Amino acid sequence: MTHEISAFIQQHEQTVIPLSIDYSVKFWELSINGTPEREKALVDAKERYLKVYSNKSDFRQLQGWRSKASQLPAVEGRVLKLIYDTYVPHQIDDEVLRDIVERETEIENLFNTFRAGFEGGHASDNELRDILHTETSITRRKAAWEASKQVGHAVAPKLLELIKIRNREAKKLGYPDYFSMMFELQELNEQWVFSLFDRLDKASLTAFAEMKRSLDAALKTRYVINDSECYPWLYADPFFQEFPSAGASESLDNVFKGRDIQALTRSHYESIGLNVDDLMKAADLYEREGKSQHAFCLDVDHAGDVRVLCNIRDNERWMSTMLHEFGHAVYDKYHDPAIPFTLRTPAHILTTEAIAMLNGRMSKNPEWLTTIGGLSAGDARRLSATAFLTLRSEMLIFLRWALTLVRFERELYRNPDQDLNRLWWEHVERYQMVTPPANRNLPDWASKNHLATSPAYYQNYVLGELMASQLLQFIHYKVVCAESYVGNAQVGTYLVERVFKPGARQEWNEMIRLATGEELRPDHFVRQFV
Ligand SMILES: [Zn+2]
């Protein structure tokens, strides 16, 4: 029996490797140039790849073998479980599968290529963000914020149809809805995660409210308004995910003005003993017409072909984003070639986010600003209080935003027919303390691309931040034995050996326990930022 299982696993990997590579390559090609032909090519490649996982007789066989996983060697048992988990959501009819892939790709491409109507012309995501970042006229800020929601109004009806199809198929597979299914297949206990979120909500409430009160006051002074309300166009991005530049982070932007963001990213990783030269060569880093406006890292073959896409500008946001994306990239690069393809991947989405976040935070770290950023000791001293305050505010803002989105998303899947426009603003008001615009009944929620293109994903960012803080604590006190991260090659060695190379060999929380001596806890994050 175990022999039969080994043979199946080998056969499966041989089938899936070329299809998975082809799918990744097509995804990359569409992202760097969004043409209809490339969109069609991606749909075809994705369908060929996913078809493997919709095979009914394979699935029945896998179900039969599940109880025998414990008799297998640990590595094979783990591979079997992960393969089974990938089959589950694809046990749907071919036509339905094709329909879903087409709908997903259509929405993805709409996000990639949409240009909002603004001031009589068209504006890109980056252009609207620039306005929200720097404009001081509140009327123009409001117009830019409203324009940033247009994509959502185009996406919403398509997304709602897709959500209903996802739910219908999840129910057929025995889950209450798609969201719950995705939690289980991501090895996340929904109840545990949401009770953790309740604790984070309580722990951060006062600190967030205080921070926001002074932020709002600073922003209102800057825009010369004496409104008692805190409308969403006060903030520097369409969803109040980020800390706005009210004087504070402006000075951090100045640090990066005219600087070579790519070279700084390389120096950072070099300093912790991780070489990224090959990753830089494979990357597509600068803005172009028709190219995806976002940032991501793609592990094409689990064998070294790792590609990063960014749209670099010389500001702090893109410095942090570059450090973040190359965090994903080093995780993928420094895998263990001796383990099977299926395991040559991060233990979990949250663990790769943790590595990306741990490094993405560095652009606001005083030590990093001197060692890598090249600031004089005096400048760094002057900026360090601002830098820490910025990072702390960012963490609080991001946490409250993520609580908003994840709770909304759960409700969205539990009942997509409810008044979602109202539900959205209720969540925003409660967790982010932002005043909903008067009489607004539009699907503003749908302009957040994650809801459409990365469903049931956002909780991983919160869990990732918690893990990043836990890792940092461990690195400071057990690895380098000092409160220092940059410039220490032991950091890279530790990450490669204890986090990257284990891949998906263990369940994520077991990997964290082995790497840091304890399972994931919120305490380190709370101590660091709240
Ligand atoms: Zn990421």
Short mmCIF file of C-alpha atoms and ligand atoms in Angstrom, two decimals:
data_model
loop_
_atom_site.label_atom_id
_atom_site.label_comp_id
_atom_site.label_asym_id
_atom_site.label_seq_id
_atom_site.Cartn_x
_atom_site.Cartn_y
_atom_site.Cartn_z
CA MET A 1 0.00 0.00 0.00
CA THR A 2 2.67 2.52 1.01
CA HIS A 3 4.49 1.58 -2.20
CA GLU A 4 1.40 2.45 -4.20
CA ILE A 5 1.13 5.79 -2.41
CA SER A 6 4.79 6.64 -3.14
CA ALA A 7 4.25 5.81 -6.80
CA PHE A 8 1.16 8.06 -6.91
CA ILE A 9 3.04 10.95 -5.33
CA GLN A 10 5.89 10.62 -7.82
CA GLN A 11 3.54 10.40 -10.77
CA HIS A 12 1.53 13.35 -9.49
CA GLU A 13 4.59 15.58 -9.11
CA GLN A 14 5.83 14.68 -12.59
CA THR A 15 2.46 15.69 -14.04
CA VAL A 16 2.00 18.82 -12.03
CA ILE A 17 5.48 20.40 -12.20
CA PRO A 18 5.42 21.43 -15.91
CA LEU A 19 1.78 22.56 -15.67
CA SER A 20 2.46 24.63 -12.60
CA ILE A 21 5.51 26.25 -14.23
CA ASP A 22 3.51 27.05 -17.37
CA TYR A 23 0.72 28.59 -15.30
CA SER A 24 3.21 30.75 -13.37
CA VAL A 25 4.94 31.91 -16.55
CA LYS A 26 1.61 32.88 -18.14
CA PHE A 27 0.63 34.73 -14.99
CA TRP A 28 3.91 36.64 -15.11
CA GLU A 29 3.50 37.48 -18.79
CA LEU A 30 0.00 38.86 -18.28
CA SER A 31 1.19 40.92 -15.31
CA ILE A 32 3.94 42.65 -17.26
CA ASN A 33 1.70 43.30 -20.28
CA GLY A 34 -2.07 42.95 -19.91
CA THR A 35 -3.22 42.05 -23.43
CA PRO A 36 -6.35 39.99 -24.28
CA GLU A 37 -4.16 37.23 -25.86
CA ARG A 38 -2.13 36.87 -22.70
CA GLU A 39 -5.30 36.84 -20.65
CA LYS A 40 -6.61 33.96 -22.77
CA ALA A 41 -3.26 32.13 -22.49
CA LEU A 42 -3.40 32.43 -18.71
CA VAL A 43 -6.95 31.10 -18.53
CA ASP A 44 -5.93 28.07 -20.62
CA ALA A 45 -2.79 27.38 -18.57
CA LYS A 46 -4.61 27.77 -15.27
CA GLU A 47 -7.36 25.44 -16.45
CA ARG A 48 -4.85 22.77 -17.58
CA TYR A 49 -3.12 22.99 -14.21
CA LEU A 50 -6.29 22.94 -12.11
CA LYS A 51 -7.77 20.08 -14.12
CA VAL A 52 -5.23 17.74 -12.49
CA TYR A 53 -6.85 18.52 -9.16
CA SER A 54 -10.40 17.97 -10.35
CA ASN A 55 -9.76 14.31 -11.27
CA LYS A 56 -12.48 12.33 -9.48
CA SER A 57 -10.85 8.89 -9.36
CA ASP A 58 -7.53 10.30 -8.06
CA PHE A 59 -9.50 12.08 -5.38
CA ARG A 60 -11.35 8.92 -4.30
CA GLN A 61 -8.02 7.13 -4.07
CA LEU A 62 -6.53 9.95 -1.98
CA GLN A 63 -9.56 9.84 0.34
CA GLY A 64 -9.01 6.10 0.82
CA TRP A 65 -5.35 6.67 1.69
CA ARG A 66 -5.92 9.45 4.20
CA SER A 67 -6.22 7.10 7.18
CA LYS A 68 -2.93 5.46 6.20
CA ALA A 69 -0.90 8.67 6.20
CA SER A 70 0.41 7.89 9.70
CA GLN A 71 2.04 4.65 8.44
CA LEU A 72 4.07 6.59 5.87
CA PRO A 73 7.48 8.17 6.46
CA ALA A 74 6.88 11.71 7.81
CA VAL A 75 7.83 13.51 4.58
CA GLU A 76 5.55 11.37 2.41
CA GLY A 77 2.67 11.66 4.84
CA ARG A 78 2.98 15.42 4.72
CA VAL A 79 3.14 15.50 0.91
CA LEU A 80 0.05 13.29 0.74
CA LYS A 81 -1.89 15.62 3.05
CA LEU A 82 -0.92 18.73 1.09
CA ILE A 83 -1.82 17.11 -2.23
CA TYR A 84 -5.18 16.02 -0.78
CA ASP A 85 -5.87 19.56 0.50
CA THR A 86 -5.23 20.95 -2.99
CA TYR A 87 -7.62 18.45 -4.58
CA VAL A 88 -10.52 19.30 -2.24
CA PRO A 89 -11.57 22.73 -3.56
CA HIS A 90 -11.24 21.51 -7.16
CA GLN A 91 -13.67 18.64 -6.93
CA ILE A 92 -16.06 20.51 -9.17
CA ASP A 93 -17.31 20.02 -12.71
CA ASP A 94 -15.10 21.00 -15.63
CA GLU A 95 -17.49 23.64 -17.01
CA VAL A 96 -17.84 25.21 -13.58
CA LEU A 97 -14.06 25.21 -13.16
CA ARG A 98 -13.58 26.91 -16.53
CA ASP A 99 -16.29 29.43 -15.68
CA ILE A 100 -14.60 30.27 -12.34
CA VAL A 101 -11.16 30.66 -13.91
CA GLU A 102 -12.55 32.95 -16.61
CA ARG A 103 -14.36 35.10 -14.08
CA GLU A 104 -11.30 35.36 -11.81
CA THR A 105 -9.02 36.30 -14.67
CA GLU A 106 -11.44 38.87 -16.02
CA ILE A 107 -11.60 40.61 -12.63
CA GLU A 108 -7.81 40.38 -12.15
CA ASN A 109 -7.22 42.00 -15.51
CA LEU A 110 -9.78 44.70 -14.78
CA PHE A 111 -7.75 45.62 -11.69
CA ASN A 112 -4.50 45.56 -13.69
CA THR A 113 -5.65 47.82 -16.48
CA PHE A 114 -8.43 49.99 -15.03
CA ARG A 115 -7.81 53.74 -15.21
CA ALA A 116 -10.28 55.85 -13.25
CA GLY A 117 -12.00 58.87 -14.75
CA PHE A 118 -10.60 61.91 -12.97
CA GLU A 119 -10.64 65.65 -13.66
CA GLY A 120 -11.76 65.14 -17.25
CA GLY A 121 -9.05 62.54 -18.04
CA HIS A 122 -7.83 59.20 -16.71
CA ALA A 123 -5.70 58.44 -13.68
CA SER A 124 -3.72 55.36 -12.61
CA ASP A 125 -3.70 53.89 -9.14
CA ASN A 126 -0.29 55.43 -8.46
CA GLU A 127 -1.47 58.88 -9.62
CA LEU A 128 -4.52 58.82 -7.33
CA ARG A 129 -2.36 57.61 -4.45
CA ASP A 130 0.09 60.45 -5.08
CA ILE A 131 -2.74 62.93 -4.77
CA LEU A 132 -3.97 61.36 -1.53
CA HIS A 133 -0.37 61.40 -0.31
CA THR A 134 0.46 65.05 -1.00
CA GLU A 135 -2.60 67.15 -1.95
CA THR A 136 -3.70 69.70 0.64
CA SER A 137 -6.97 70.83 -1.00
CA ILE A 138 -9.68 68.77 0.71
CA THR A 139 -11.98 69.10 -2.34
CA ARG A 140 -9.37 67.55 -4.63
CA ARG A 141 -8.54 64.87 -2.04
CA LYS A 142 -12.22 63.93 -1.89
CA ALA A 143 -12.40 63.72 -5.70
CA ALA A 144 -9.30 61.50 -5.84
CA TRP A 145 -10.68 59.24 -3.10
CA GLU A 146 -13.97 58.91 -4.96
CA ALA A 147 -12.13 58.13 -8.21
CA SER A 148 -10.15 55.39 -6.44
CA LYS A 149 -13.47 53.59 -5.76
CA GLN A 150 -14.56 53.47 -9.42
CA VAL A 151 -12.82 50.17 -10.09
CA GLY A 152 -14.85 48.62 -7.26
CA HIS A 153 -18.11 49.74 -8.78
CA ALA A 154 -17.13 48.01 -12.04
CA VAL A 155 -15.95 44.88 -10.20
CA ALA A 156 -18.75 44.46 -7.61
CA PRO A 157 -21.47 42.73 -9.71
CA LYS A 158 -18.90 40.36 -11.23
CA LEU A 159 -17.38 39.65 -7.81
CA LEU A 160 -20.76 38.93 -6.20
CA GLU A 161 -21.58 36.39 -8.90
CA LEU A 162 -18.20 34.75 -8.35
CA ILE A 163 -18.70 34.63 -4.58
CA LYS A 164 -22.05 32.89 -5.00
CA ILE A 165 -20.46 30.30 -7.29
CA ARG A 166 -17.58 29.77 -4.84
CA ASN A 167 -20.09 29.30 -1.99
CA ARG A 168 -22.31 26.94 -3.96
CA GLU A 169 -19.34 24.69 -4.77
CA ALA A 170 -18.00 24.78 -1.19
CA LYS A 171 -21.42 23.73 0.13
CA LYS A 172 -21.45 20.79 -2.29
CA LEU A 173 -18.13 19.72 -0.76
CA GLY A 174 -19.63 19.78 2.72
CA TYR A 175 -18.42 23.16 4.05
CA PRO A 176 -20.73 25.89 5.39
CA ASP A 177 -19.29 28.36 2.86
CA TYR A 178 -16.20 29.11 0.79
CA PHE A 179 -14.54 31.22 3.48
CA SER A 180 -14.74 28.42 6.09
CA MET A 181 -13.49 25.92 3.53
CA MET A 182 -10.46 28.06 2.72
CA PHE A 183 -9.60 28.42 6.41
CA GLU A 184 -9.66 24.68 6.91
CA LEU A 185 -7.61 24.02 3.78
CA GLN A 186 -5.07 26.65 4.91
CA GLU A 187 -4.69 24.74 8.20
CA LEU A 188 -6.19 27.68 10.08
CA ASN A 189 -8.70 27.13 12.85
CA GLU A 190 -11.36 29.78 12.14
CA GLN A 191 -12.47 29.98 15.77
CA TRP A 192 -8.89 30.31 17.03
CA VAL A 193 -8.10 33.04 14.49
CA PHE A 194 -11.22 35.09 15.23
CA SER A 195 -10.78 34.83 18.98
CA LEU A 196 -7.16 35.93 18.51
CA PHE A 197 -8.54 38.89 16.53
CA ASP A 198 -10.91 39.71 19.40
CA ARG A 199 -7.92 39.83 21.74
CA LEU A 200 -5.97 42.04 19.34
CA ASP A 201 -9.02 44.31 18.96
CA LYS A 202 -9.23 44.82 22.74
CA ALA A 203 -5.47 45.14 23.21
CA SER A 204 -5.11 47.82 20.52
CA LEU A 205 -8.29 49.87 20.98
CA THR A 206 -7.00 52.57 23.35
CA ALA A 207 -3.59 52.91 21.71
CA PHE A 208 -5.20 53.20 18.27
CA ALA A 209 -7.79 55.76 19.42
CA GLU A 210 -5.10 57.95 21.01
CA MET A 211 -2.78 57.73 18.05
CA LYS A 212 -5.64 58.51 15.66
CA ARG A 213 -6.83 61.51 17.66
CA SER A 214 -3.50 63.29 17.27
CA LEU A 215 -3.17 62.14 13.66
CA ASP A 216 -6.60 63.53 12.76
CA ALA A 217 -5.78 66.84 14.44
CA ALA A 218 -2.50 67.11 12.51
CA LEU A 219 -4.21 66.29 9.20
CA LYS A 220 -7.00 68.81 9.77
CA THR A 221 -4.46 71.52 10.57
CA ARG A 222 -2.59 70.63 7.40
CA TYR A 223 -5.70 70.77 5.20
CA VAL A 224 -6.98 73.84 7.07
CA ILE A 225 -10.37 72.36 7.92
CA ASN A 226 -12.26 72.40 11.20
CA ASP A 227 -14.60 69.54 10.43
CA SER A 228 -15.47 67.47 13.50
CA GLU A 229 -15.82 64.38 11.28
CA CYS A 230 -13.02 62.08 10.07
CA TYR A 231 -13.95 61.35 6.48
CA PRO A 232 -11.96 58.71 4.55
CA TRP A 233 -10.33 61.26 2.22
CA LEU A 234 -8.37 62.67 5.15
CA TYR A 235 -5.97 59.74 4.87
CA ALA A 236 -3.10 58.98 2.53
CA ASP A 237 -4.52 55.92 0.79
CA PRO A 238 -7.98 54.77 -0.35
CA PHE A 239 -8.61 52.47 2.66
CA PHE A 240 -6.69 54.06 5.56
CA GLN A 241 -4.35 51.09 5.58
CA GLU A 242 -1.25 53.23 5.87
CA PHE A 243 0.08 55.95 8.12
CA PRO A 244 -0.51 59.28 6.33
CA SER A 245 2.30 61.74 5.83
CA ALA A 246 1.36 64.44 8.30
CA GLY A 247 4.83 65.88 8.53
CA ALA A 248 6.25 62.72 10.09
CA SER A 249 6.70 60.24 7.27
CA GLU A 250 7.40 63.12 4.86
CA SER A 251 10.85 63.32 6.35
CA LEU A 252 11.29 59.58 5.77
CA ASP A 253 10.28 60.09 2.14
CA ASN A 254 13.03 62.71 1.94
CA VAL A 255 15.55 60.07 2.99
CA PHE A 256 14.73 58.07 -0.14
CA LYS A 257 14.28 60.92 -2.62
CA GLY A 258 16.70 60.40 -5.53
CA ARG A 259 18.08 57.21 -3.95
CA ASP A 260 18.58 53.90 -5.75
CA ILE A 261 15.90 51.79 -4.07
CA GLN A 262 17.02 48.67 -5.90
CA ALA A 263 20.63 49.02 -4.70
CA LEU A 264 19.51 49.68 -1.11
CA THR A 265 17.43 46.49 -1.20
CA ARG A 266 20.47 44.56 -2.40
CA SER A 267 22.67 46.04 0.39
CA HIS A 268 20.10 45.14 3.03
CA TYR A 269 19.96 41.47 2.11
CA GLU A 270 23.74 41.31 1.58
CA SER A 271 24.17 42.62 5.14
CA ILE A 272 22.20 39.74 6.63
CA GLY A 273 24.10 37.22 4.53
CA LEU A 274 21.54 36.67 1.76
CA ASN A 275 22.54 37.24 -1.86
CA VAL A 276 19.81 38.60 -4.15
CA ASP A 277 21.76 39.33 -7.36
CA ASP A 278 20.07 36.53 -9.33
CA LEU A 279 16.65 37.62 -7.99
CA MET A 280 17.29 41.22 -9.10
CA LYS A 281 18.16 40.04 -12.61
CA ALA A 282 14.91 38.11 -12.93
CA ALA A 283 12.76 40.94 -11.53
CA ASP A 284 10.63 43.58 -13.33
CA LEU A 285 10.87 46.62 -11.09
CA TYR A 286 9.83 49.82 -12.84
CA GLU A 287 6.48 51.31 -13.92
CA ARG A 288 5.22 50.80 -17.48
CA GLU A 289 1.96 51.21 -19.38
CA GLY A 290 -0.14 48.00 -19.36
CA LYS A 291 1.84 46.49 -16.49
CA SER A 292 0.29 45.37 -13.21
CA GLN A 293 0.24 48.30 -10.78
CA HIS A 294 0.81 46.13 -7.72
CA ALA A 295 3.80 44.33 -6.26
CA PHE A 296 4.30 40.60 -5.84
CA CYS A 297 6.79 37.76 -5.81
CA LEU A 298 6.26 34.61 -7.84
CA ASP A 299 8.10 31.31 -7.34
CA VAL A 300 7.87 29.95 -10.88
CA ASP A 301 9.37 26.46 -10.49
CA HIS A 302 10.33 25.86 -6.81
CA ALA A 303 13.82 25.39 -8.19
CA GLY A 304 15.31 28.87 -8.28
CA ASP A 305 13.26 30.79 -10.88
CA VAL A 306 11.81 33.41 -8.54
CA ARG A 307 10.46 36.70 -9.99
CA VAL A 308 9.56 39.94 -8.26
CA LEU A 309 7.31 42.60 -9.80
CA CYS A 310 7.33 46.16 -8.45
CA ASN A 311 6.72 49.71 -9.69
CA ILE A 312 9.54 51.49 -7.87
CA ARG A 313 9.38 55.16 -7.02
CA ASP A 314 11.92 56.88 -4.81
CA ASN A 315 9.83 57.08 -1.66
CA GLU A 316 9.58 55.24 1.63
CA ARG A 317 6.57 53.18 0.58
CA TRP A 318 8.43 51.58 -2.33
CA MET A 319 11.57 51.10 -0.23
CA SER A 320 9.51 49.12 2.24
CA THR A 321 7.65 47.28 -0.54
CA MET A 322 10.93 46.24 -2.20
CA LEU A 323 12.30 44.93 1.11
CA HIS A 324 9.00 43.12 1.60
CA GLU A 325 8.84 41.44 -1.81
CA PHE A 326 12.48 40.35 -1.69
CA GLY A 327 11.72 38.80 1.71
CA HIS A 328 9.30 36.49 -0.09
CA ALA A 329 11.93 35.97 -2.76
CA VAL A 330 14.76 34.86 -0.44
CA TYR A 331 12.36 32.44 1.30
CA ASP A 332 11.64 30.89 -2.10
CA LYS A 333 15.25 30.98 -3.27
CA TYR A 334 16.88 29.35 -0.24
CA HIS A 335 14.73 26.20 -0.27
CA ASP A 336 16.05 22.70 0.40
CA PRO A 337 16.57 21.04 -3.01
CA ALA A 338 16.53 17.62 -1.32
CA ILE A 339 12.84 17.69 -0.40
CA PRO A 340 9.95 16.98 -2.82
CA PHE A 341 8.50 19.74 -5.05
CA THR A 342 5.28 19.90 -2.99
CA LEU A 343 7.24 20.77 0.17
CA ARG A 344 9.68 23.20 -1.52
CA THR A 345 7.43 26.11 -0.60
CA PRO A 346 6.89 28.21 2.54
CA ALA A 347 5.23 26.42 5.46
CA HIS A 348 2.28 28.77 5.06
CA ILE A 349 1.24 32.05 3.46
CA LEU A 350 1.55 33.63 6.90
CA THR A 351 5.16 32.46 7.35
CA THR A 352 6.31 33.94 4.04
CA GLU A 353 4.40 37.15 4.89
CA ALA A 354 6.25 37.19 8.23
CA ILE A 355 9.66 37.14 6.52
CA ALA A 356 8.53 39.82 4.05
CA MET A 357 7.19 42.00 6.89
CA LEU A 358 10.20 41.53 9.14
CA ASN A 359 12.35 43.00 6.36
CA GLY A 360 9.76 45.48 5.07
CA ARG A 361 9.74 47.14 8.52
CA MET A 362 13.45 47.99 8.21
CA SER A 363 12.98 51.18 6.15
CA LYS A 364 11.75 52.74 9.43
CA ASN A 365 14.40 51.22 11.64
CA PRO A 366 16.95 53.79 12.97
CA GLU A 367 19.78 51.24 12.89
CA TRP A 368 18.93 50.33 9.30
CA LEU A 369 18.72 54.00 8.28
CA THR A 370 22.35 54.53 9.31
CA THR A 371 23.89 51.15 8.36
CA ILE A 372 22.11 50.65 5.03
CA GLY A 373 20.35 53.98 4.37
CA GLY A 374 23.63 55.87 4.84
CA LEU A 375 22.24 58.57 7.14
CA SER A 376 24.68 60.38 9.39
CA ALA A 377 24.44 59.49 13.08
CA GLY A 378 22.99 62.96 13.76
CA ASP A 379 20.29 62.67 11.09
CA ALA A 380 19.44 59.17 12.24
CA ARG A 381 19.11 60.36 15.85
CA ARG A 382 16.86 63.18 14.76
CA LEU A 383 14.74 60.82 12.67
CA SER A 384 14.68 57.80 14.94
CA ALA A 385 11.83 58.94 17.18
CA THR A 386 9.80 59.80 14.07
CA ALA A 387 10.73 56.48 12.48
CA PHE A 388 9.60 54.41 15.46
CA LEU A 389 6.44 56.45 15.87
CA THR A 390 5.69 55.97 12.18
CA LEU A 391 6.23 52.23 12.37
CA ARG A 392 4.09 51.92 15.50
CA SER A 393 1.30 54.02 13.96
CA GLU A 394 1.52 51.95 10.79
CA MET A 395 1.18 48.74 12.75
CA LEU A 396 -1.85 50.01 14.67
CA ILE A 397 -3.48 51.37 11.51
CA PHE A 398 -2.81 48.21 9.56
CA LEU A 399 -4.06 45.98 12.35
CA ARG A 400 -7.37 47.85 12.68
CA TRP A 401 -7.77 47.89 8.88
CA ALA A 402 -7.13 44.14 8.66
CA LEU A 403 -9.67 43.49 11.43
CA THR A 404 -12.16 45.47 9.32
CA LEU A 405 -11.47 43.60 6.12
CA VAL A 406 -11.27 40.06 7.50
CA ARG A 407 -14.46 40.40 9.55
CA PHE A 408 -16.24 41.94 6.56
CA GLU A 409 -15.03 39.17 4.28
CA ARG A 410 -16.36 36.48 6.62
CA GLU A 411 -19.78 38.20 6.57
CA LEU A 412 -19.57 38.63 2.80
CA TYR A 413 -19.33 34.86 2.36
CA ARG A 414 -21.78 34.02 5.15
CA ASN A 415 -24.47 36.11 3.44
CA PRO A 416 -23.64 37.85 0.15
CA ASP A 417 -27.27 39.02 -0.21
CA GLN A 418 -27.23 41.34 2.80
CA ASP A 419 -26.76 45.10 2.54
CA LEU A 420 -23.02 44.91 1.98
CA ASN A 421 -22.52 48.60 1.25
CA ARG A 422 -23.89 49.43 4.68
CA LEU A 423 -22.12 46.53 6.39
CA TRP A 424 -18.82 47.74 4.96
CA TRP A 425 -19.16 51.24 6.38
CA GLU A 426 -20.35 49.86 9.74
CA HIS A 427 -17.12 47.84 9.98
CA VAL A 428 -14.98 50.78 8.86
CA GLU A 429 -16.59 53.05 11.42
CA ARG A 430 -16.31 50.55 14.26
CA TYR A 431 -12.74 49.25 13.80
CA GLN A 432 -11.04 52.11 11.96
CA MET A 433 -13.06 54.96 13.51
CA VAL A 434 -13.56 56.62 10.12
CA THR A 435 -16.75 58.60 9.44
CA PRO A 436 -18.79 57.09 6.58
CA PRO A 437 -19.57 59.64 3.82
CA ALA A 438 -23.18 60.84 4.11
CA ASN A 439 -25.82 59.04 2.00
CA ARG A 440 -23.27 56.89 0.21
CA ASN A 441 -24.68 53.60 -1.03
CA LEU A 442 -21.98 52.24 -3.35
CA PRO A 443 -19.90 49.03 -3.30
CA ASP A 444 -16.72 50.78 -2.08
CA TRP A 445 -15.53 47.50 -0.51
CA ALA A 446 -15.11 45.90 -3.95
CA SER A 447 -12.25 48.21 -4.94
CA LYS A 448 -10.00 46.25 -2.56
CA ASN A 449 -8.42 43.83 -5.02
CA HIS A 450 -7.70 41.17 -2.38
CA LEU A 451 -11.40 40.39 -1.95
CA ALA A 452 -11.57 39.32 -5.58
CA THR A 453 -8.12 38.02 -6.38
CA SER A 454 -6.85 36.63 -3.04
CA PRO A 455 -9.97 35.47 -1.18
CA ALA A 456 -9.72 34.42 2.48
CA TYR A 457 -6.11 35.63 2.52
CA TYR A 458 -5.89 38.82 4.57
CA GLN A 459 -5.84 37.16 8.02
CA ASN A 460 -2.42 35.89 7.01
CA TYR A 461 -1.03 39.43 7.05
CA VAL A 462 -2.03 39.86 10.69
CA LEU A 463 -0.70 36.43 11.66
CA GLY A 464 2.44 37.27 9.66
CA GLU A 465 3.02 40.48 11.66
CA LEU A 466 2.67 38.50 14.88
CA MET A 467 5.21 35.96 13.63
CA ALA A 468 7.58 38.71 12.44
CA SER A 469 7.64 40.16 15.97
CA GLN A 470 8.15 36.71 17.49
CA LEU A 471 11.04 35.99 15.11
CA LEU A 472 12.64 39.39 15.74
CA GLN A 473 12.50 38.80 19.49
CA PHE A 474 14.13 35.38 19.05
CA ILE A 475 16.81 36.74 16.68
CA HIS A 476 17.68 39.57 19.08
CA TYR A 477 17.96 37.45 22.18
CA LYS A 478 18.93 34.00 20.96
CA VAL A 479 20.65 34.42 17.58
CA VAL A 480 22.71 37.62 17.58
CA CYS A 481 22.36 38.23 21.35
CA ALA A 482 21.91 41.98 20.81
CA GLU A 483 19.04 44.25 19.77
CA SER A 484 20.37 44.30 16.25
CA TYR A 485 19.20 42.77 12.99
CA VAL A 486 20.99 44.43 10.04
CA GLY A 487 24.61 43.74 9.33
CA ASN A 488 24.57 40.29 10.93
CA ALA A 489 25.16 37.35 8.62
CA GLN A 490 24.00 34.99 11.41
CA VAL A 491 20.50 36.33 10.77
CA GLY A 492 20.52 34.94 7.23
CA THR A 493 21.98 31.61 8.34
CA TYR A 494 19.34 31.27 11.04
CA LEU A 495 16.50 32.11 8.64
CA VAL A 496 17.78 29.75 5.95
CA GLU A 497 18.31 26.82 8.31
CA ARG A 498 15.34 27.18 10.64
CA VAL A 499 12.66 28.80 8.48
CA PHE A 500 13.39 28.59 4.73
CA LYS A 501 14.84 25.09 4.34
CA PRO A 502 12.18 23.25 6.36
CA GLY A 503 9.73 24.40 3.66
CA ALA A 504 6.30 22.88 4.21
CA ARG A 505 7.75 19.78 5.89
CA GLN A 506 5.90 20.60 9.11
CA GLU A 507 2.56 22.25 9.77
CA TRP A 508 3.22 26.02 10.12
CA ASN A 509 2.80 26.34 13.88
CA GLU A 510 5.11 23.36 14.46
CA MET A 511 7.75 25.05 12.28
CA ILE A 512 7.37 28.25 14.37
CA ARG A 513 7.69 26.22 17.58
CA LEU A 514 10.87 24.56 16.30
CA ALA A 515 12.30 27.89 15.08
CA THR A 516 11.44 30.08 18.10
CA GLY A 517 10.77 27.68 20.97
CA GLU A 518 7.04 28.48 21.17
CA GLU A 519 3.90 28.42 19.05
CA LEU A 520 2.58 31.66 17.54
CA ARG A 521 1.55 34.18 20.20
CA PRO A 522 0.30 37.80 19.98
CA ASP A 523 2.38 38.92 22.99
CA HIS A 524 5.58 39.84 21.14
CA PHE A 525 3.70 42.04 18.67
CA VAL A 526 1.65 43.69 21.44
CA ARG A 527 4.79 44.39 23.50
CA GLN A 528 6.58 45.84 20.49
CA PHE A 529 3.82 48.11 19.17
CA VAL A 530 0.83 48.61 21.44
ZN ZN B 1 3.61 39.88 0.93
#
